[in-house]
Tab-separated table of C-alpha atoms in Angstrom:
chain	number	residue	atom	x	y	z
A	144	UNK	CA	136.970	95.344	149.685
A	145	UNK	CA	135.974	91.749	150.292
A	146	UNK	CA	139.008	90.757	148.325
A	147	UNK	CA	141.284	92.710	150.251
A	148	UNK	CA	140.391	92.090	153.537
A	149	UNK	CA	140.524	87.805	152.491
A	150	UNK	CA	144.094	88.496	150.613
A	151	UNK	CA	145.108	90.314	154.372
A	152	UNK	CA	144.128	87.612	156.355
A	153	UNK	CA	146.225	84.825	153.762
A	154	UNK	CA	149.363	87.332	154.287
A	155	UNK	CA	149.050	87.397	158.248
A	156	UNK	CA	147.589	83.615	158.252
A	157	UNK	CA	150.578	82.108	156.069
A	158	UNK	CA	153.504	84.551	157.019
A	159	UNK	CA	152.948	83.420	160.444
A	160	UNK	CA	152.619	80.404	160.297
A	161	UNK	CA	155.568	80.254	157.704
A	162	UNK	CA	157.391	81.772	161.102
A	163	UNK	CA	156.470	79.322	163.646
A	164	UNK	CA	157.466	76.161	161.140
A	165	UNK	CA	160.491	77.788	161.095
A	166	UNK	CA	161.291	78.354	164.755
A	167	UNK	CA	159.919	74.773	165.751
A	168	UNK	CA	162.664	73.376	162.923
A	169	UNK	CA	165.501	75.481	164.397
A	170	UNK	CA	165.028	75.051	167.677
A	171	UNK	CA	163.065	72.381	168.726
A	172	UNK	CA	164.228	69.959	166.273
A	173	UNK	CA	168.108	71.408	166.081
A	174	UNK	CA	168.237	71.463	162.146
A	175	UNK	CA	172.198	72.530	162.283
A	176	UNK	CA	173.125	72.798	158.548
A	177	UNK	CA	171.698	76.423	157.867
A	178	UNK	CA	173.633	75.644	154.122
A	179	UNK	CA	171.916	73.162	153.318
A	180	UNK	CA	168.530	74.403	154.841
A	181	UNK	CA	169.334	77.638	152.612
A	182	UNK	CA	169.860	75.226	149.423
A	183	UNK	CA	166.790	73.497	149.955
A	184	UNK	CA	165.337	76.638	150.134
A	185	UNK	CA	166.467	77.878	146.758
A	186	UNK	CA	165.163	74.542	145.314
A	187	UNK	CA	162.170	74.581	146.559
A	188	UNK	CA	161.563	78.350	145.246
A	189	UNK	CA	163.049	77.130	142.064
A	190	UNK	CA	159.915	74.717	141.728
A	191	UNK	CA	157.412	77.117	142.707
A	192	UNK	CA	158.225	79.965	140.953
A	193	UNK	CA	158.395	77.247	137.780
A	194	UNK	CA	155.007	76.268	138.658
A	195	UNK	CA	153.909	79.574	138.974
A	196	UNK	CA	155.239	81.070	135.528
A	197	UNK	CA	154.069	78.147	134.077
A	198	UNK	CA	150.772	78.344	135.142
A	199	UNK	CA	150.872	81.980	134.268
A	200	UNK	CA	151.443	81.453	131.324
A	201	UNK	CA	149.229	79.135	130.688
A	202	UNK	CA	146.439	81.063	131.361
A	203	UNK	CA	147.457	84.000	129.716
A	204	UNK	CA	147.550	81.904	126.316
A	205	UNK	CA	144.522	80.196	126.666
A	206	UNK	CA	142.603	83.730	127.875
A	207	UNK	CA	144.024	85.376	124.688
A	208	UNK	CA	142.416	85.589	121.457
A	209	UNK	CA	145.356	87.023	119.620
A	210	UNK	CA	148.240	85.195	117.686
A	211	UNK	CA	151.261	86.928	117.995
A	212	UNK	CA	152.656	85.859	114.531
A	213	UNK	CA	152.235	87.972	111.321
A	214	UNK	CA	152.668	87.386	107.452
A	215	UNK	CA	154.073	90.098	106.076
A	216	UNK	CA	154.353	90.092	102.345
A	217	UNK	CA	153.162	86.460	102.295
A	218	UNK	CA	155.809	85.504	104.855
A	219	UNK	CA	155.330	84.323	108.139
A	220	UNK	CA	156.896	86.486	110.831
A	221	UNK	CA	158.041	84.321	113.671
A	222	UNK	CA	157.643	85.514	117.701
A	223	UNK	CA	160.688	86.991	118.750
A	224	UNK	CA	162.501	86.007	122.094
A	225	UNK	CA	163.364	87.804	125.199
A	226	UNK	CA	167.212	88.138	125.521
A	227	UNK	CA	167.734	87.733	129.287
A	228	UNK	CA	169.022	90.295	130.927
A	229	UNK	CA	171.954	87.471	132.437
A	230	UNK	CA	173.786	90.003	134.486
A	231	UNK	CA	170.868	91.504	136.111
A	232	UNK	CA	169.843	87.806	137.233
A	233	UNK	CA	173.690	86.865	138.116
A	234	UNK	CA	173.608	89.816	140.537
A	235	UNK	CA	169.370	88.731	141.858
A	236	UNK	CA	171.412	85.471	142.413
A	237	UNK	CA	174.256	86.547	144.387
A	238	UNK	CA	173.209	88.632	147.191
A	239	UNK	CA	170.001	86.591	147.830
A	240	UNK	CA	172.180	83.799	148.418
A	241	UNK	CA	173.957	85.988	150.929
A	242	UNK	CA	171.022	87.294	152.636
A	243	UNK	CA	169.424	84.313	152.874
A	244	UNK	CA	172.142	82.196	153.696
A	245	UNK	CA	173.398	84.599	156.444
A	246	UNK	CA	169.919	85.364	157.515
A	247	UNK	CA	169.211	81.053	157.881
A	248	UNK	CA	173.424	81.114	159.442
A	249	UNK	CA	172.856	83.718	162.231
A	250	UNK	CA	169.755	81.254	163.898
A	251	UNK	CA	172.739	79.959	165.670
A	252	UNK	CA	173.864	82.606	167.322
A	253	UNK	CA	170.486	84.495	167.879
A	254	UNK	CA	166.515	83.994	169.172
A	255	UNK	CA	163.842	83.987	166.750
A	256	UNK	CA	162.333	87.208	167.894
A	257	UNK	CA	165.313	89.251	167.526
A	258	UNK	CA	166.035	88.266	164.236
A	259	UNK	CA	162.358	89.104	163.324
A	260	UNK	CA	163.295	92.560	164.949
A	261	UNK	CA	166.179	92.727	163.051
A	262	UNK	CA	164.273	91.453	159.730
A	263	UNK	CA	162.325	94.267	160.659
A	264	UNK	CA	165.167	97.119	160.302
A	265	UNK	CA	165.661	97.357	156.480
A	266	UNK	CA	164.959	101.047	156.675
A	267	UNK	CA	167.521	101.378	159.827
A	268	UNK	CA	170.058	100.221	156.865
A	269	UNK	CA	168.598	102.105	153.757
A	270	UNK	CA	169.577	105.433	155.876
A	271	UNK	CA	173.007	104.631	157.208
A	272	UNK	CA	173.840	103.467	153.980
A	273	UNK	CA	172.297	106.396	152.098
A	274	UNK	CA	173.645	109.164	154.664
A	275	UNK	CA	177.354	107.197	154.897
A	276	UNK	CA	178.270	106.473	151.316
A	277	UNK	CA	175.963	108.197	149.146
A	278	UNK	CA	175.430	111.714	150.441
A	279	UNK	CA	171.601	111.404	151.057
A	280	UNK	CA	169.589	113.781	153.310
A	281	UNK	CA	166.424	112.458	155.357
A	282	UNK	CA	163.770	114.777	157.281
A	283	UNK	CA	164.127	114.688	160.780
A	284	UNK	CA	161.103	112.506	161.521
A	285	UNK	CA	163.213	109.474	159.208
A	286	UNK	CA	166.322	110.088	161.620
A	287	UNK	CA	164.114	109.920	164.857
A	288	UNK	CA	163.003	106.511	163.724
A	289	UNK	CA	165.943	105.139	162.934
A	290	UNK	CA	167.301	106.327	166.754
A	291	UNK	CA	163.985	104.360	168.086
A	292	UNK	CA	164.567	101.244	166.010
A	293	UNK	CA	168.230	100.965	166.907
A	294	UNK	CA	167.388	101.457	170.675
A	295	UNK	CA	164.842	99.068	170.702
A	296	UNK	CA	167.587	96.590	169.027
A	297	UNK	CA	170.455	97.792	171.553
A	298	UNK	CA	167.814	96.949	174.594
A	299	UNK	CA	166.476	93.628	173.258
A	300	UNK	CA	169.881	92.486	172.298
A	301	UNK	CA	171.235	93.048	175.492
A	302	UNK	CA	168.573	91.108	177.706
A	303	UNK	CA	168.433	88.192	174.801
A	304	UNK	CA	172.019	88.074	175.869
A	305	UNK	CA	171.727	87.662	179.450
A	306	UNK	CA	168.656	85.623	179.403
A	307	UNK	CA	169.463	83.461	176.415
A	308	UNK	CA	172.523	80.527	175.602
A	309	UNK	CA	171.176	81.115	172.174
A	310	UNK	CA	172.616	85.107	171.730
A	311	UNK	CA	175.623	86.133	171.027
A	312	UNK	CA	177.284	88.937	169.129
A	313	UNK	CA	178.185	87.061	166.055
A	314	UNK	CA	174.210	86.581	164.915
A	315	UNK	CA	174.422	90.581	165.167
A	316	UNK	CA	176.963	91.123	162.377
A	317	UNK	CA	175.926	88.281	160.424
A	318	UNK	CA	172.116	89.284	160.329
A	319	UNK	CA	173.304	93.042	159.769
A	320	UNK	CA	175.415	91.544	156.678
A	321	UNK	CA	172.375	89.617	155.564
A	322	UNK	CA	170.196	92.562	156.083
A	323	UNK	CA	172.014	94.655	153.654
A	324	UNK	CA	172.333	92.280	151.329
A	325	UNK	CA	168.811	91.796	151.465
A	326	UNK	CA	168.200	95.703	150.762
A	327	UNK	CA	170.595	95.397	147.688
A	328	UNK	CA	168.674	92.738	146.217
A	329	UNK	CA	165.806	94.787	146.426
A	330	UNK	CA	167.939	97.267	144.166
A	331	UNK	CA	168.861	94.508	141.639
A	332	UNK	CA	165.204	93.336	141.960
A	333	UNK	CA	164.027	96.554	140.801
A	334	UNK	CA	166.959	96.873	137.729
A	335	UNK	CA	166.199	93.507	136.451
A	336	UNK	CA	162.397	94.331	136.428
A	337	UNK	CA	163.444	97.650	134.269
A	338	UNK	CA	165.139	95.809	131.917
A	339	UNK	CA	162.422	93.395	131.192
A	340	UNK	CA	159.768	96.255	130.857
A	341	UNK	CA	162.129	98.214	128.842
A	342	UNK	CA	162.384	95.154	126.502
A	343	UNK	CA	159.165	94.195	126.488
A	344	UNK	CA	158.121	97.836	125.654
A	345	UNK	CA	160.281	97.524	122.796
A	346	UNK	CA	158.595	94.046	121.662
A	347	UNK	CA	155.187	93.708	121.866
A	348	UNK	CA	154.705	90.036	121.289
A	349	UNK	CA	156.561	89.594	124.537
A	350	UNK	CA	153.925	91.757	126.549
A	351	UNK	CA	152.152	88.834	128.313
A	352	UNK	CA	155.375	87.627	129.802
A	353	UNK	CA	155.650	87.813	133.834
A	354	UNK	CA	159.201	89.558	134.600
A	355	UNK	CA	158.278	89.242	138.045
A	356	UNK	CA	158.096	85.263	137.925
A	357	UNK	CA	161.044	85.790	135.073
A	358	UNK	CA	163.340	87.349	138.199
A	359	UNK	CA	161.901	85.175	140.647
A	360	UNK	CA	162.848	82.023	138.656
A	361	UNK	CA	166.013	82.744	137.506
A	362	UNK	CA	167.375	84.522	140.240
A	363	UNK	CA	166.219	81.603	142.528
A	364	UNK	CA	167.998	78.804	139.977
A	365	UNK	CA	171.203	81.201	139.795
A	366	UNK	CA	171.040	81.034	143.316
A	367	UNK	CA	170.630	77.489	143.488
A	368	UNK	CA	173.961	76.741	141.768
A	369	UNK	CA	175.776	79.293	144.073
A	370	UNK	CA	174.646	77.797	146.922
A	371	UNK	CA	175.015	74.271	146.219
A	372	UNK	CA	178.399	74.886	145.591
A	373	UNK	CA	179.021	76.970	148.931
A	374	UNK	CA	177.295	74.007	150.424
A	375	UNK	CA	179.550	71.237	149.459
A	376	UNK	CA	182.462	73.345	150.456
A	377	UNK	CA	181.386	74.076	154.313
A	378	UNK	CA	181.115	70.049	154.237
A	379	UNK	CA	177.440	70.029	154.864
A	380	UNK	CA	175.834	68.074	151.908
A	381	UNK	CA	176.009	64.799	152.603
A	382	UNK	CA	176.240	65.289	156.803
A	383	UNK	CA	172.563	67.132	155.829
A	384	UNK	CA	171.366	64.142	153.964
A	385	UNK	CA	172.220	61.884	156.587
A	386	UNK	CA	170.394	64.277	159.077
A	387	UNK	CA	167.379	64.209	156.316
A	388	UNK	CA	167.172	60.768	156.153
A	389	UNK	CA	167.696	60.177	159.922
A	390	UNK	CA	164.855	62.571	160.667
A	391	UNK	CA	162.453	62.001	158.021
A	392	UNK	CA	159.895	64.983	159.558
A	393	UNK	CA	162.161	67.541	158.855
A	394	UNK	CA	161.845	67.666	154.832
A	395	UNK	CA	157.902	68.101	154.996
A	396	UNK	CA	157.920	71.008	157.677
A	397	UNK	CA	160.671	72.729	155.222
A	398	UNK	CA	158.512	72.182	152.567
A	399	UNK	CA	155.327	73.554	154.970
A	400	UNK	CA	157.194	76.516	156.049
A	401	UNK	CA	158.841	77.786	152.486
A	402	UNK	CA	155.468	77.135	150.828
A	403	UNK	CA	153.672	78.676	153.248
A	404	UNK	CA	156.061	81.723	153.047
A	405	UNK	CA	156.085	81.893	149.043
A	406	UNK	CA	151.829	82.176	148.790
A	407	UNK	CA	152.120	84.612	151.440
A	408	UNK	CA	154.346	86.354	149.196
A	409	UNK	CA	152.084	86.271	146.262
A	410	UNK	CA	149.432	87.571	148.410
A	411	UNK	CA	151.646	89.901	149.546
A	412	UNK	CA	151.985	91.432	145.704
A	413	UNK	CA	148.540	91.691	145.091
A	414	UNK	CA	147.664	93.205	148.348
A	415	UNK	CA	150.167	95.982	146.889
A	416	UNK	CA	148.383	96.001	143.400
A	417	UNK	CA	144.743	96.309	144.911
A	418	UNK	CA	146.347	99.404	147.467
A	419	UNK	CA	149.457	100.286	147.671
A	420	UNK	CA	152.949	99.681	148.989
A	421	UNK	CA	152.248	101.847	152.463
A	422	UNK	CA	149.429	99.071	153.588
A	423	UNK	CA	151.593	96.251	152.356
A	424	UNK	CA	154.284	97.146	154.795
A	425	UNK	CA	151.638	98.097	157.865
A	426	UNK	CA	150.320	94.114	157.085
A	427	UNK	CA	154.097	92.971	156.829
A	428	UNK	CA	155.004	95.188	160.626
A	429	UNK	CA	151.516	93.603	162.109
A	430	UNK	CA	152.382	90.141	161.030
A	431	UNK	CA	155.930	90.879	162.293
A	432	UNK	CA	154.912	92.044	165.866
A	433	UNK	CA	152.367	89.276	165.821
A	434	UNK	CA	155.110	86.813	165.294
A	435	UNK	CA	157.291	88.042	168.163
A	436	UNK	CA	155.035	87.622	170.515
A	437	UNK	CA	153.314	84.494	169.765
A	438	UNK	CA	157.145	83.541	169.479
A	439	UNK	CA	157.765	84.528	173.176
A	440	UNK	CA	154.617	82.509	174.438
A	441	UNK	CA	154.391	79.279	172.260
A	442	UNK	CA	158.069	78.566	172.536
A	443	UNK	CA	158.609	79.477	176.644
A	444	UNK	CA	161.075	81.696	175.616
A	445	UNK	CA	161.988	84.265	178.583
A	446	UNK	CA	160.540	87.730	178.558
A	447	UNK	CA	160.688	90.583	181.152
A	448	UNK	CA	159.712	94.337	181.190
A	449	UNK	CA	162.929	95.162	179.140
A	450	UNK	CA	162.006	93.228	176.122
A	451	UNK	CA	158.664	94.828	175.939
A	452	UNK	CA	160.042	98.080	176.539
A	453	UNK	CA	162.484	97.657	173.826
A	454	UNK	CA	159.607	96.162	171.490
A	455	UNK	CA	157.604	98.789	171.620
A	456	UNK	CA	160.268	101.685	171.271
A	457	UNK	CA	161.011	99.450	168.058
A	458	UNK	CA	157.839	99.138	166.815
A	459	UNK	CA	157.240	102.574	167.249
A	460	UNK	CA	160.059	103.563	164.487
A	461	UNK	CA	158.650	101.368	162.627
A	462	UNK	CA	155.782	102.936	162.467
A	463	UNK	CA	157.150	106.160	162.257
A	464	UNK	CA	159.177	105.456	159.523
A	465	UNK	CA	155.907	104.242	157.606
A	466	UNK	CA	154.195	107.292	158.394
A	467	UNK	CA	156.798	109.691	157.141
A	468	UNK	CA	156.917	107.026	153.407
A	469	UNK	CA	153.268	108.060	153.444
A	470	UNK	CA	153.781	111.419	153.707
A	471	UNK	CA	156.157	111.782	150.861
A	472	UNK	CA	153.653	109.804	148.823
A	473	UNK	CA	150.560	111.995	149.367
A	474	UNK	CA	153.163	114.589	149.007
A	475	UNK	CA	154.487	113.877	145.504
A	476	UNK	CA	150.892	112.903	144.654
């Protein structure tokens, strides 16, 4: 329980702080080139998710007393290697360059706490996309929350817009664009990770492999290329250079803030593997609200009755929505 509690705190701890590295970059310091902040994003994740499988790996081999080749009839049966599943990581690639590259874009045109809100809405999308285009019917308790999340966004918008230069309706549709691109890469996540398993299952000399860091690394280097590439074409790659090596600080808090963000991750994943995915997203909604409002306070930004009104009618849903997941699960269980 200890553990739990200590792998909690890390989540809220780095997530958060992750958050307020970024704000302070975007705003106070007017980082402009969100293409080249997204590149440098997708190299950075390249490196740690190296390090990570790497290390992984690592231990695995040295904490196994097993040698995974065979003689067979006096011959000596080589290991076997995992064909990668290249379209499944093509696809990782592609819409997490999106959804982080519109997600980094619509800074521009929106305040930090409403795109938190926003970051917050995934299941506002997973419903209108699933009732719209695929035919899907929720209980009434998932459409109720979706009403109360969408209000709370209406209200907030609206009285960013009045009481912020920073808010405008363009960082709406681009964060909704990134936002469902976001949920589809949870999708392609999920297919690559099948894949792997499925091959894995069918080789069992490539059991100790991580697909997770396998997705995670790939999908981030795939990414890499795409974006380096969008990068160069919006002319920001060398005008982001200049700006690097002009304002020297700025590399080191992007290297703070995406680090912070990926070991919050990874403590993020093993909260879910010590409970389960229900608690993972309470701690993800907690560090959330947490993050709005020390958002609102550190950075002066302007706050009245509406924007509480419209937080809590948001967080609400949220919480809603959470409770009816846990339903289904205690349900089906």
């Amino acid at each position: 329980m200890s553990q739990l509690f200590v792998l909690i705190g890390a989540v809220l701890f780095f997530e958060i702080s992750s958050a307020l590295v970024q704000e302070y970059v975007v705003y106070d310091k007017k980082f402009p080139y969100e293409w080249f902040s997204t590149l440098i994003q997708f190299l950075m994740y390249c490196g740690f998710a190296f390090v990570q499988n790497y290390w992984r790996s690592n231990l695995i081999q040295s904490n196994s007393n097993e040698i995974h080749t065979k003689k067979n009839n006096g011959r000596q049966q080589k290991q076997s290697k995992l064909v990668p599943p290249w379209g499944a990581y093509i696809k990782v690639g592609v819409v997490t360059v999106v959804a982080r590259g519109f997600g980094n874009w619509a800074f521009q045109y929106m305040t930090f706490a409403l795109k938190v809100l926003f970051m917050s809405s995934k299941p506002v999308v997973v419903i209108i996309v699933g009732v719209l285009f695929m035919g899907k019917r929720y209980p009434l308790k998932d459409y109720i929350s979706t009403i109360m999340m969408l209000l709370g966004l209406l209200v907030f918008s609206i009285e960013d817009s009045r009481h912020s230069s920073n808010s405008s309706s363009y960082g709406v549709i681009i964060m909704t664009i990134a936002q469902v691109f976001d949920a589809l890469k949870s999708e392609y996540q999920e297919q690559a990770l099948r894949i792997l398993d499925h091959a894995k299952q069918q080789d069992r000399s490539q059991a100790n492999i991580s697909s997770e860091a396998l997705v995670s690394l790939w999908g981030s280097l795939i990414g890499t290329i795409i974006t380096l590439i969008i990068t160069i074409f919006m002319g920001q790659l060398l005008p982001g250079i200049d700006y690097l090596i002009s304002n020297p600080i700025i590399l080191p808090l992007l290297f703070v803030q995406y680090l912070l963000s990926y070991i919050a991750s990874v403590a993020l994943l093993s909260v879910i593997i010590l409970t389960d995915a229900f608690t993972s997203s309470v701690v993800t909604t907690v560090r959330k609200g947490v993050s709005v409002v020390l958002s609102l306070f550190i950075f002066g930004n302007s706050i009245n009755f509406q924007h509480v009104i419209a937080c809590i009618t948001f967080f609400a849903g949220v919480a809603l929505n959470m409770y009816t997941k846990k339903e289904k699960t205690v349900k089906k269980s």
